[in-house]
Amino acid sequence: MFKKRRTTKVDPNDSIRSVENESCDDIPVEAAQLLSLVQKKLHHTSDLKVITLLNITLFYIENQVDDHEFNRNIIGRLKREEYSTSKQIIHDIAVHDVEKSPDFEHAIIMVLKGSVGIHVQGAKEIILAKIPLNNHRSLSKPENESQVIGPQVGFNESLSTNVSMIRRTLVTPDLKNELFIIGKRTHTAVSVLYIEGLASKDHVSRLNEKISSIQLDGLLDSAVLNQLINDNALSIFPQMLLTERPDRICDGLLNGKIAVLVDGSTMAILCPLSFIEFFESREDYNVRWPIATFIRLLRFIAMLLSVFFTALYVAALTFHYEVIPQALLVPLGESRSRVPFPPLFEALLLEFIIELLREAGARLPTKVGQTMGIVGGIVIGTAAVQAGFTSNILIIIVALGALASFTTPSYTMGSLIRIIRFPILFLAGFWGFYGIMFSFCIILIHLLRLSTLGSPYMAPFYPPRFRDWADSIVRLPFTNTFKRPTLSRPQDKTKYKPDEVN
């Protein structure tokens, strides 16, 4: 209580210093105060450019705006005279996307996104002329979802371009686009697209609630958002589809699904999605139905083969020799006669080598990665057999399992298949066929308990919807698939009349 009270001298002529205590939501009327507040907000960044023309102040971030359009349509159009109102400036500049903002925080965010801030002396608002630098790449073929028959174009990193590609296909006023901003530091734009009157209102409200409740510093890719809006974040199974194909998104929207696009990401999210739909491709509808049915059955069998084939080999050699045909016992015994390891260790070694080759091939450049996969597989496989580390039969089994995992159209589901082989392999090595059956039951129970936007993940098999089986693991003619899938809970259940497509 006996401390000397600290006094602060206040300079009434220093108008800039008083801005520091001013609310960031209010825009100062004086240009000097405004520039001081902008510099303070942007931490005196070196790429902030300021231009003063009489009573007009322009500021923007270098390399974020189109310099050619800025010089021609803004600087070149402003008259060398004093402006009294913002309306006169908007009338003179030749920029089609212009807004007036009385909110300082919003103005700063728009400047960081490629707008030019224009302030008139005495005004309590900032004119925002949006001329961002468009430096995104041109459209190209999808890298991970190639197909022979059908469109050969994929999404790029521009949200506006991706939305326009969808609108170019779905020329309907019912296509609705809801915009969200996520990320305290990135302010990433997220678009939720669906067809009004077709998509389920419950699904739309549930998804919008999940997206609007996300609070994080930054969102850089749709794959991150996909993990944040899943019904079960702890599950290893993907519950929403990541795709880079506009035609796949348009087909899902026509079936009553919802699409989510993230600015800066080449992948779009499609939901809700059932387990069996991860093994479907848009190309299945571009070929005759017997061919599509055969390919879908082939993918499903390949998935089972990839997950259980190596585990069955380990279980049979470790515990159940009686299930091996007598004709195979002699060559199998000769192949394993030089192998000093038990079947479990032998299988784990080869599976680990296969995953190493796959990861190395994916990270290296395309041509080098292909060479690494082919040469590395042949050299390592041959050397492992000659050194007695493994048998010829197991190399064939592991190679078939790895090859089968690549038939899945979805990258996330294919990665999942390669991962769940390892715990099943361990259970097969310790408990034999009982371990395989136990792991199968655990996986099946988990799948039956999963949901996607509140809808059952194992539809149309659980709960059984026999009408939807016509376009699930098989694909019947279009006359049998005129109903939209029940999983989407569409408001309009019929796509077309069967008698009108014959």
Coordinates of C-alpha atoms in Angstrom, one line a residue:
M1 CA 0.0 0.0 0.0
F2 CA 3.1 2.3 0.3
K3 CA 4.2 1.7 -3.3
K4 CA 4.5 4.7 -5.4
R5 CA 1.7 4.9 -7.9
R6 CA 3.0 4.6 -11.5
T7 CA 2.0 7.4 -13.7
T8 CA 1.8 7.3 -17.5
K9 CA 2.2 10.4 -19.7
V10 CA -0.3 10.6 -22.4
D11 CA 0.4 12.5 -25.6
P12 CA -2.9 13.8 -26.9
N13 CA -1.4 14.4 -30.3
D14 CA -0.3 10.8 -30.7
S15 CA -3.4 9.4 -32.5
I16 CA -1.6 6.2 -33.7
R17 CA -0.8 5.0 -30.2
S18 CA -4.4 5.1 -29.1
V19 CA -5.4 2.6 -31.8
E20 CA -3.7 -0.2 -29.9
N21 CA -6.4 -0.2 -27.3
E22 CA -9.2 0.1 -29.8
S23 CA -11.5 -2.8 -30.5
C24 CA -10.4 -4.8 -33.5
D25 CA -14.0 -4.9 -34.8
D26 CA -14.0 -1.1 -35.3
I27 CA -12.4 0.4 -38.3
P28 CA -10.6 3.8 -37.6
V29 CA -11.6 6.7 -39.8
E30 CA -8.0 8.0 -40.0
A31 CA -5.7 6.4 -42.5
A32 CA -2.7 6.5 -40.1
Q33 CA -4.6 4.7 -37.4
L34 CA -5.9 2.1 -39.8
L35 CA -2.4 1.3 -41.2
S36 CA -1.0 1.1 -37.7
L37 CA -3.8 -1.3 -36.7
V38 CA -3.2 -3.4 -39.9
Q39 CA 0.5 -3.6 -39.3
K40 CA 0.0 -4.6 -35.7
K41 CA -2.5 -7.2 -36.7
L42 CA -0.2 -8.7 -39.3
H43 CA 2.8 -8.4 -37.0
H44 CA 4.6 -6.0 -39.4
T45 CA 5.0 -8.6 -42.1
S46 CA 7.3 -7.7 -44.9
D47 CA 4.9 -8.7 -47.8
L48 CA 2.2 -6.1 -46.8
K49 CA 2.1 -3.5 -49.5
V50 CA 0.5 -0.1 -49.0
I51 CA -0.3 2.5 -51.7
T52 CA -1.6 6.0 -50.9
L53 CA -3.5 8.1 -53.5
L54 CA -4.6 11.5 -52.1
N55 CA -7.3 10.5 -49.5
I56 CA -7.4 6.8 -50.5
T57 CA -5.3 4.1 -48.9
L58 CA -4.8 0.7 -50.6
F59 CA -3.2 -2.3 -48.9
Y60 CA -2.8 -5.9 -49.9
I61 CA -0.5 -9.0 -49.5
E62 CA 2.2 -9.4 -52.1
N63 CA 1.9 -12.6 -54.3
Q64 CA -1.7 -13.1 -53.1
V65 CA -3.4 -10.8 -55.6
D66 CA -3.2 -10.7 -59.4
D67 CA -0.7 -7.9 -60.2
H68 CA -1.9 -7.4 -63.8
E69 CA -5.6 -7.1 -62.7
F70 CA -4.6 -4.9 -59.8
N71 CA -2.7 -2.4 -62.0
R72 CA -5.3 -2.4 -64.8
N73 CA -8.6 -2.6 -63.0
I74 CA -7.9 -0.8 -59.8
I75 CA -4.9 1.5 -59.9
G76 CA -5.5 2.3 -63.6
R77 CA -9.2 3.1 -63.1
L78 CA -9.0 5.3 -60.0
K79 CA -9.1 8.9 -60.9
R80 CA -6.4 11.2 -59.5
E81 CA -8.9 13.1 -57.3
E82 CA -10.3 12.9 -53.8
Y83 CA -13.2 10.6 -53.2
S84 CA -15.9 11.4 -50.7
T85 CA -17.7 8.1 -50.5
S86 CA -17.0 4.4 -51.0
K87 CA -19.7 4.2 -53.6
Q88 CA -17.7 6.3 -56.1
I89 CA -14.7 4.0 -55.8
I90 CA -16.7 0.9 -56.4
H91 CA -18.2 2.6 -59.5
D92 CA -14.8 3.5 -60.9
I93 CA -12.8 0.2 -60.3
A94 CA -13.4 -2.6 -62.8
V95 CA -13.7 -5.5 -60.3
H96 CA -16.8 -7.6 -60.4
D97 CA -16.5 -9.1 -56.9
V98 CA -16.5 -6.2 -54.4
E99 CA -17.9 -5.8 -50.9
K100 CA -17.9 -3.2 -48.1
S101 CA -17.0 -4.5 -44.7
P102 CA -17.4 -2.6 -41.4
D103 CA -15.7 -5.5 -39.6
F104 CA -11.9 -5.2 -39.3
E105 CA -11.3 -8.9 -38.6
H106 CA -13.2 -9.9 -41.6
A107 CA -11.4 -7.4 -43.8
I108 CA -8.0 -8.8 -42.6
I109 CA -9.0 -12.4 -43.4
M110 CA -10.2 -11.4 -46.9
V111 CA -6.9 -9.5 -47.6
L112 CA -5.0 -12.6 -46.6
K113 CA -7.1 -14.6 -49.1
G114 CA -6.2 -12.3 -52.0
S115 CA -8.4 -9.1 -51.7
V116 CA -7.2 -5.5 -51.9
G117 CA -8.4 -3.3 -49.0
I118 CA -9.4 0.2 -50.0
H119 CA -10.1 2.8 -47.4
V120 CA -11.4 6.3 -47.8
Q121 CA -10.3 8.9 -45.3
G122 CA -13.1 9.4 -42.9
A123 CA -15.0 6.2 -43.7
K124 CA -15.7 3.5 -41.1
E125 CA -15.6 0.7 -43.6
I126 CA -13.2 -1.0 -45.9
I127 CA -13.8 -1.8 -49.6
L128 CA -12.6 -5.3 -50.4
A129 CA -11.8 -5.9 -54.1
K130 CA -11.4 -9.7 -54.6
I131 CA -8.7 -10.4 -57.2
P132 CA -6.8 -13.5 -55.8
L133 CA -4.0 -14.9 -57.8
N134 CA -5.2 -18.1 -59.5
N135 CA -2.1 -20.4 -59.3
H136 CA -3.8 -23.7 -59.2
R137 CA -2.9 -26.5 -61.7
S138 CA -5.0 -27.4 -64.7
L139 CA -7.3 -30.4 -64.8
S140 CA -5.7 -33.8 -65.3
K141 CA -6.5 -37.5 -65.0
P142 CA -7.2 -39.1 -61.6
E143 CA -4.0 -40.7 -60.3
N144 CA -5.5 -43.2 -57.9
E145 CA -8.9 -44.1 -59.5
S146 CA -8.2 -44.7 -63.2
Q147 CA -10.8 -46.3 -65.4
V148 CA -10.9 -47.4 -69.1
I149 CA -14.5 -46.4 -70.0
G150 CA -15.8 -43.1 -68.7
P151 CA -14.7 -39.5 -68.0
Q152 CA -10.9 -39.0 -67.7
V153 CA -10.8 -35.9 -65.4
G154 CA -10.3 -35.5 -61.7
F155 CA -10.5 -32.8 -59.1
N156 CA -7.8 -30.3 -58.5
E157 CA -6.9 -28.1 -55.5
S158 CA -9.3 -25.2 -56.4
L159 CA -12.7 -25.4 -54.6
S160 CA -14.4 -23.2 -57.1
T161 CA -13.2 -25.3 -60.0
N162 CA -14.3 -28.5 -58.3
V163 CA -17.8 -27.2 -57.6
S164 CA -18.1 -25.9 -61.2
M165 CA -17.2 -29.4 -62.5
I166 CA -20.1 -30.9 -60.5
R167 CA -22.5 -28.1 -61.6
R168 CA -21.5 -28.7 -65.2
T169 CA -22.8 -32.3 -64.9
L170 CA -25.8 -31.7 -62.6
V171 CA -27.5 -28.8 -64.3
T172 CA -30.3 -28.5 -61.8
P173 CA -31.4 -25.6 -59.5
D174 CA -31.9 -28.1 -56.8
L175 CA -28.2 -28.6 -56.3
K176 CA -27.5 -26.8 -53.0
N177 CA -24.1 -25.6 -51.8
E178 CA -23.6 -24.7 -48.2
L179 CA -20.3 -23.0 -47.3
F180 CA -18.4 -23.4 -43.9
I181 CA -15.1 -21.9 -42.8
I182 CA -13.0 -24.2 -40.6
G183 CA -9.7 -23.4 -38.9
K184 CA -8.8 -20.5 -36.7
R185 CA -5.5 -20.0 -38.6
T186 CA -6.2 -21.4 -42.0
H187 CA -9.9 -20.3 -42.5
T188 CA -10.4 -23.2 -45.0
A189 CA -13.5 -23.1 -47.1
V190 CA -15.6 -26.3 -47.0
S191 CA -18.6 -26.8 -49.3
V192 CA -21.4 -29.3 -48.5
L193 CA -23.3 -30.2 -51.7
Y194 CA -26.6 -32.1 -52.0
I195 CA -29.7 -32.1 -54.1
E196 CA -32.6 -30.4 -52.3
G197 CA -35.7 -32.6 -52.2
L198 CA -33.6 -35.7 -52.7
A199 CA -31.0 -35.9 -49.9
S200 CA -32.3 -36.9 -46.4
K201 CA -32.8 -33.8 -44.2
D202 CA -31.7 -35.8 -41.2
H203 CA -28.4 -36.7 -42.9
V204 CA -27.8 -33.1 -44.0
S205 CA -28.5 -31.6 -40.5
R206 CA -26.4 -34.3 -38.9
L207 CA -23.5 -33.6 -41.2
N208 CA -23.8 -29.8 -40.9
E209 CA -23.8 -30.1 -37.2
K210 CA -20.7 -32.1 -37.1
I211 CA -18.8 -29.8 -39.4
S212 CA -19.9 -26.6 -37.7
S213 CA -18.8 -28.0 -34.3
I214 CA -15.2 -28.6 -35.4
Q215 CA -12.8 -26.3 -33.6
L216 CA -9.2 -26.6 -34.6
D217 CA -6.3 -24.4 -35.7
G218 CA -6.1 -25.5 -39.3
L219 CA -7.7 -27.8 -41.9
L220 CA -5.4 -28.8 -44.8
D221 CA -7.0 -31.7 -46.5
S222 CA -10.4 -33.5 -46.8
A223 CA -8.8 -36.7 -45.5
V224 CA -8.4 -34.9 -42.1
L225 CA -12.0 -33.7 -42.2
N226 CA -13.1 -37.2 -43.1
Q227 CA -11.7 -38.6 -39.8
L228 CA -13.3 -35.8 -37.8
I229 CA -16.9 -36.3 -39.0
N230 CA -17.0 -40.1 -38.8
D231 CA -19.6 -41.7 -36.6
N232 CA -16.9 -43.9 -34.9
A233 CA -13.5 -42.2 -34.9
L234 CA -11.8 -45.2 -33.2
S235 CA -12.8 -47.7 -36.0
I236 CA -10.2 -48.7 -38.5
F237 CA -12.8 -49.1 -41.2
P238 CA -13.5 -46.1 -43.4
Q239 CA -17.1 -44.9 -43.1
M240 CA -17.0 -42.2 -45.8
L241 CA -15.6 -42.4 -49.3
L242 CA -12.6 -40.3 -50.4
T243 CA -12.7 -39.9 -54.2
E244 CA -11.0 -37.7 -56.8
R245 CA -13.6 -38.4 -59.5
P246 CA -16.4 -35.9 -60.2
D247 CA -18.5 -38.5 -61.9
R248 CA -18.5 -40.6 -58.7
I249 CA -19.6 -37.6 -56.7
C250 CA -22.4 -36.8 -59.2
D251 CA -23.6 -40.4 -59.2
G252 CA -23.7 -40.3 -55.4
L253 CA -25.6 -37.0 -55.3
L254 CA -28.2 -38.4 -57.7
N255 CA -28.7 -41.3 -55.3
G256 CA -29.4 -39.0 -52.4
K257 CA -25.9 -38.8 -50.9
I258 CA -24.0 -35.8 -49.7
A259 CA -20.6 -34.5 -51.0
V260 CA -18.1 -32.5 -49.0
L261 CA -15.3 -30.5 -50.8
V262 CA -12.4 -28.8 -49.1
D263 CA -10.5 -26.0 -50.6
G264 CA -6.9 -27.0 -51.4
S265 CA -7.7 -30.8 -51.5
T266 CA -8.1 -33.0 -54.6
M267 CA -10.2 -35.5 -52.8
A268 CA -14.0 -35.1 -52.1
I269 CA -15.9 -36.9 -49.4
L270 CA -19.1 -38.8 -50.2
C271 CA -21.5 -40.0 -47.5
P272 CA -23.3 -42.0 -46.3
L273 CA -21.6 -45.1 -47.7
S274 CA -22.0 -48.8 -46.9
F275 CA -19.2 -51.3 -46.6
I276 CA -20.0 -53.0 -49.9
E277 CA -19.9 -49.7 -51.8
F278 CA -16.2 -49.4 -51.2
F279 CA -15.8 -52.3 -53.7
E280 CA -17.9 -50.6 -56.4
S281 CA -16.5 -48.4 -59.2
R282 CA -18.3 -45.9 -61.4
E283 CA -17.0 -47.9 -64.4
D284 CA -19.3 -50.8 -63.3
Y285 CA -22.2 -48.8 -64.8
N286 CA -20.4 -48.2 -68.1
V287 CA -20.2 -51.9 -69.0
R288 CA -22.8 -54.6 -69.5
W289 CA -24.3 -55.9 -66.3
P290 CA -22.8 -59.5 -66.6
I291 CA -19.3 -58.0 -66.8
A292 CA -20.0 -55.6 -64.0
T293 CA -21.3 -58.5 -61.8
F294 CA -18.3 -60.6 -62.5
I295 CA -15.9 -57.8 -61.7
R296 CA -17.7 -57.0 -58.4
L297 CA -17.6 -60.6 -57.3
L298 CA -14.0 -60.8 -58.3
R299 CA -13.2 -57.8 -56.1
F300 CA -15.1 -59.3 -53.1
I301 CA -13.4 -62.7 -53.5
A302 CA -10.0 -60.9 -53.8
M303 CA -10.7 -59.1 -50.6
L304 CA -11.4 -62.4 -48.7
L305 CA -8.4 -64.0 -50.4
S306 CA -6.1 -61.1 -49.3
V307 CA -7.3 -61.2 -45.7
F308 CA -7.4 -64.9 -45.0
F309 CA -5.3 -66.8 -47.5
T310 CA -1.9 -66.4 -45.7
A311 CA -3.6 -67.0 -42.3
L312 CA -5.1 -70.3 -43.6
Y313 CA -1.7 -71.5 -44.8
V314 CA -0.1 -70.8 -41.4
A315 CA -3.0 -72.4 -39.5
A316 CA -2.9 -75.5 -41.7
L317 CA 0.8 -76.0 -41.4
T318 CA 0.9 -75.3 -37.7
F319 CA -2.2 -77.2 -36.3
H320 CA -4.3 -78.8 -39.1
Y321 CA -2.2 -81.0 -41.4
E322 CA -5.2 -83.2 -42.0
V323 CA -6.9 -80.5 -44.1
I324 CA -4.1 -80.4 -46.7
P325 CA -4.7 -82.7 -49.7
Q326 CA -2.4 -85.7 -49.8
A327 CA -1.1 -84.7 -53.2
L328 CA 0.2 -81.4 -51.8
L329 CA 1.9 -82.8 -48.7
V330 CA 5.0 -84.1 -50.5
P331 CA 5.8 -80.8 -52.5
L332 CA 4.9 -78.8 -49.4
G333 CA 7.2 -80.8 -47.2
E334 CA 10.1 -80.6 -49.7
S335 CA 9.6 -76.8 -50.0
R336 CA 9.8 -76.3 -46.2
S337 CA 12.5 -78.8 -45.6
R338 CA 15.2 -76.1 -45.6
V339 CA 13.2 -73.4 -43.7
P340 CA 14.4 -73.2 -40.1
F341 CA 11.5 -70.9 -38.9
P342 CA 8.0 -71.8 -37.9
P343 CA 5.2 -70.9 -40.5
L344 CA 4.1 -67.8 -38.5
F345 CA 7.5 -66.2 -38.5
E346 CA 8.1 -67.1 -42.1
A347 CA 4.8 -65.5 -43.2
L348 CA 5.3 -62.4 -41.1
L349 CA 8.7 -62.0 -42.7
L350 CA 7.4 -62.1 -46.2
E351 CA 4.4 -59.9 -45.4
F352 CA 6.7 -57.3 -43.9
I353 CA 9.0 -57.4 -47.0
I354 CA 5.9 -57.0 -49.3
E355 CA 4.8 -53.9 -47.3
L356 CA 8.3 -52.5 -47.5
L357 CA 8.4 -52.8 -51.2
R358 CA 4.9 -51.3 -51.6
E359 CA 5.8 -48.3 -49.4
A360 CA 9.1 -47.7 -51.1
G361 CA 7.5 -47.9 -54.6
A362 CA 4.8 -45.4 -53.5
R363 CA 7.3 -42.9 -52.2
L364 CA 9.8 -43.0 -55.1
P365 CA 9.2 -41.3 -58.5
T366 CA 6.9 -43.3 -60.8
K367 CA 9.4 -44.9 -63.1
V368 CA 11.9 -45.6 -60.3
G369 CA 9.1 -47.0 -58.0
Q370 CA 7.9 -49.4 -60.7
T371 CA 11.4 -50.7 -61.2
M372 CA 11.9 -51.0 -57.4
G373 CA 8.8 -53.1 -57.1
I374 CA 9.5 -55.5 -59.9
V375 CA 13.3 -55.9 -59.4
G376 CA 13.1 -55.8 -55.6
G377 CA 10.4 -58.4 -55.5
I378 CA 12.2 -60.8 -57.8
V379 CA 15.6 -60.4 -56.3
I380 CA 14.5 -60.6 -52.6
G381 CA 12.1 -63.5 -53.3
T382 CA 14.7 -65.5 -55.1
A383 CA 17.4 -64.8 -52.6
A384 CA 15.0 -65.7 -49.7
V385 CA 14.2 -69.1 -51.2
Q386 CA 17.8 -69.9 -52.0
A387 CA 19.0 -68.9 -48.5
G388 CA 16.3 -71.1 -46.9
F389 CA 14.4 -68.3 -45.2
T390 CA 11.1 -69.2 -46.8
S391 CA 9.4 -71.6 -49.2
N392 CA 8.3 -71.2 -52.8
I393 CA 4.7 -72.0 -51.9
L394 CA 4.5 -69.2 -49.3
I395 CA 5.9 -66.7 -51.8
I396 CA 3.1 -67.5 -54.2
I397 CA 0.5 -67.2 -51.5
V398 CA 1.8 -63.9 -50.2
A399 CA 2.2 -62.5 -53.7
L400 CA -1.4 -63.4 -54.5
G401 CA -2.7 -61.9 -51.3
A402 CA -0.8 -58.6 -52.0
L403 CA -2.0 -58.6 -55.6
A404 CA -5.6 -59.2 -54.5
S405 CA -5.5 -56.2 -52.1
F406 CA -4.9 -53.8 -55.0
T407 CA -8.1 -54.7 -56.8
T408 CA -10.1 -52.6 -54.3
P409 CA -11.1 -49.3 -56.0
S410 CA -10.9 -47.3 -52.7
Y411 CA -7.3 -46.6 -51.5
T412 CA -8.4 -46.4 -47.8
M413 CA -10.2 -49.7 -48.0
G414 CA -7.2 -51.3 -49.8
S415 CA -4.8 -50.1 -47.0
L416 CA -7.2 -51.4 -44.4
I417 CA -7.2 -54.9 -46.0
R418 CA -3.4 -55.0 -45.9
I419 CA -3.3 -54.0 -42.2
I420 CA -5.9 -56.4 -40.8
R421 CA -4.0 -59.3 -42.2
F422 CA -1.4 -59.1 -39.5
P423 CA -3.6 -59.6 -36.4
I424 CA -5.4 -62.4 -38.2
L425 CA -2.1 -63.9 -39.0
F426 CA -1.0 -63.8 -35.4
L427 CA -4.3 -65.5 -34.2
A428 CA -3.9 -68.2 -36.9
G429 CA -0.3 -68.9 -35.7
F430 CA -1.4 -69.3 -32.1
W431 CA -4.9 -70.8 -32.3
G432 CA -5.2 -72.2 -35.8
F433 CA -8.6 -72.2 -37.5
Y434 CA -10.2 -71.2 -34.2
G435 CA -8.1 -68.0 -34.2
I436 CA -9.2 -67.3 -37.8
M437 CA -12.9 -67.9 -36.9
F438 CA -12.6 -65.7 -33.8
S439 CA -11.1 -62.8 -35.8
F440 CA -13.8 -63.2 -38.4
C441 CA -16.5 -63.0 -35.8
I442 CA -14.9 -59.9 -34.1
I443 CA -14.7 -58.1 -37.5
L444 CA -18.2 -59.0 -38.4
I445 CA -19.6 -57.9 -35.0
H446 CA -17.7 -54.6 -35.3
L447 CA -19.1 -54.0 -38.9
L448 CA -22.6 -54.7 -37.7
R449 CA -22.3 -52.1 -35.0
L450 CA -20.9 -49.4 -37.2
S451 CA -23.0 -46.6 -38.7
T452 CA -22.5 -43.9 -41.3
L453 CA -24.4 -40.7 -40.6
G454 CA -26.7 -42.8 -38.4
S455 CA -27.4 -45.4 -41.2
P456 CA -26.3 -49.0 -40.9
Y457 CA -22.8 -49.6 -42.3
M458 CA -23.6 -53.2 -43.5
A459 CA -26.7 -52.2 -45.5
P460 CA -28.4 -53.7 -47.5
F461 CA -27.4 -57.0 -45.8
Y462 CA -28.1 -55.9 -42.3
P463 CA -30.8 -54.9 -41.8
P464 CA -31.8 -56.9 -44.9
R465 CA -33.1 -54.8 -47.8
F466 CA -33.6 -57.4 -50.6
R467 CA -34.6 -54.7 -53.1
D468 CA -31.1 -53.1 -52.8
W469 CA -29.3 -56.4 -53.4
A470 CA -29.8 -55.8 -57.2
D471 CA -27.0 -53.2 -57.0
S472 CA -24.7 -54.3 -54.3
I473 CA -22.3 -57.3 -54.5
V474 CA -23.9 -57.9 -58.0
R475 CA -25.2 -55.5 -60.6
L476 CA -28.4 -56.4 -62.4
P477 CA -29.8 -54.6 -65.5
F478 CA -31.0 -51.0 -65.1
T479 CA -34.6 -52.2 -65.2
N480 CA -34.0 -53.8 -61.8
T481 CA -32.2 -50.9 -60.2
F482 CA -34.7 -48.1 -60.7
K483 CA -35.0 -47.5 -56.9
R484 CA -32.5 -45.4 -55.0
P485 CA -30.6 -47.2 -52.2
T486 CA -32.4 -47.2 -48.8
L487 CA -29.2 -46.4 -47.0
S488 CA -29.4 -42.8 -48.2
R489 CA -33.0 -42.4 -47.0
P490 CA -33.8 -40.3 -50.1
Q491 CA -37.0 -38.2 -50.2
D492 CA -37.6 -39.3 -53.8
K493 CA -37.1 -43.1 -53.8
T494 CA -37.5 -43.7 -57.6
K495 CA -34.8 -42.8 -60.1
Y496 CA -36.8 -43.6 -63.2
K497 CA -39.6 -45.8 -64.5
P498 CA -38.4 -49.3 -65.7
D499 CA -40.8 -49.3 -68.7
E500 CA -39.3 -46.0 -69.9
V501 CA -35.7 -47.2 -70.3
N502 CA -36.5 -50.3 -72.4

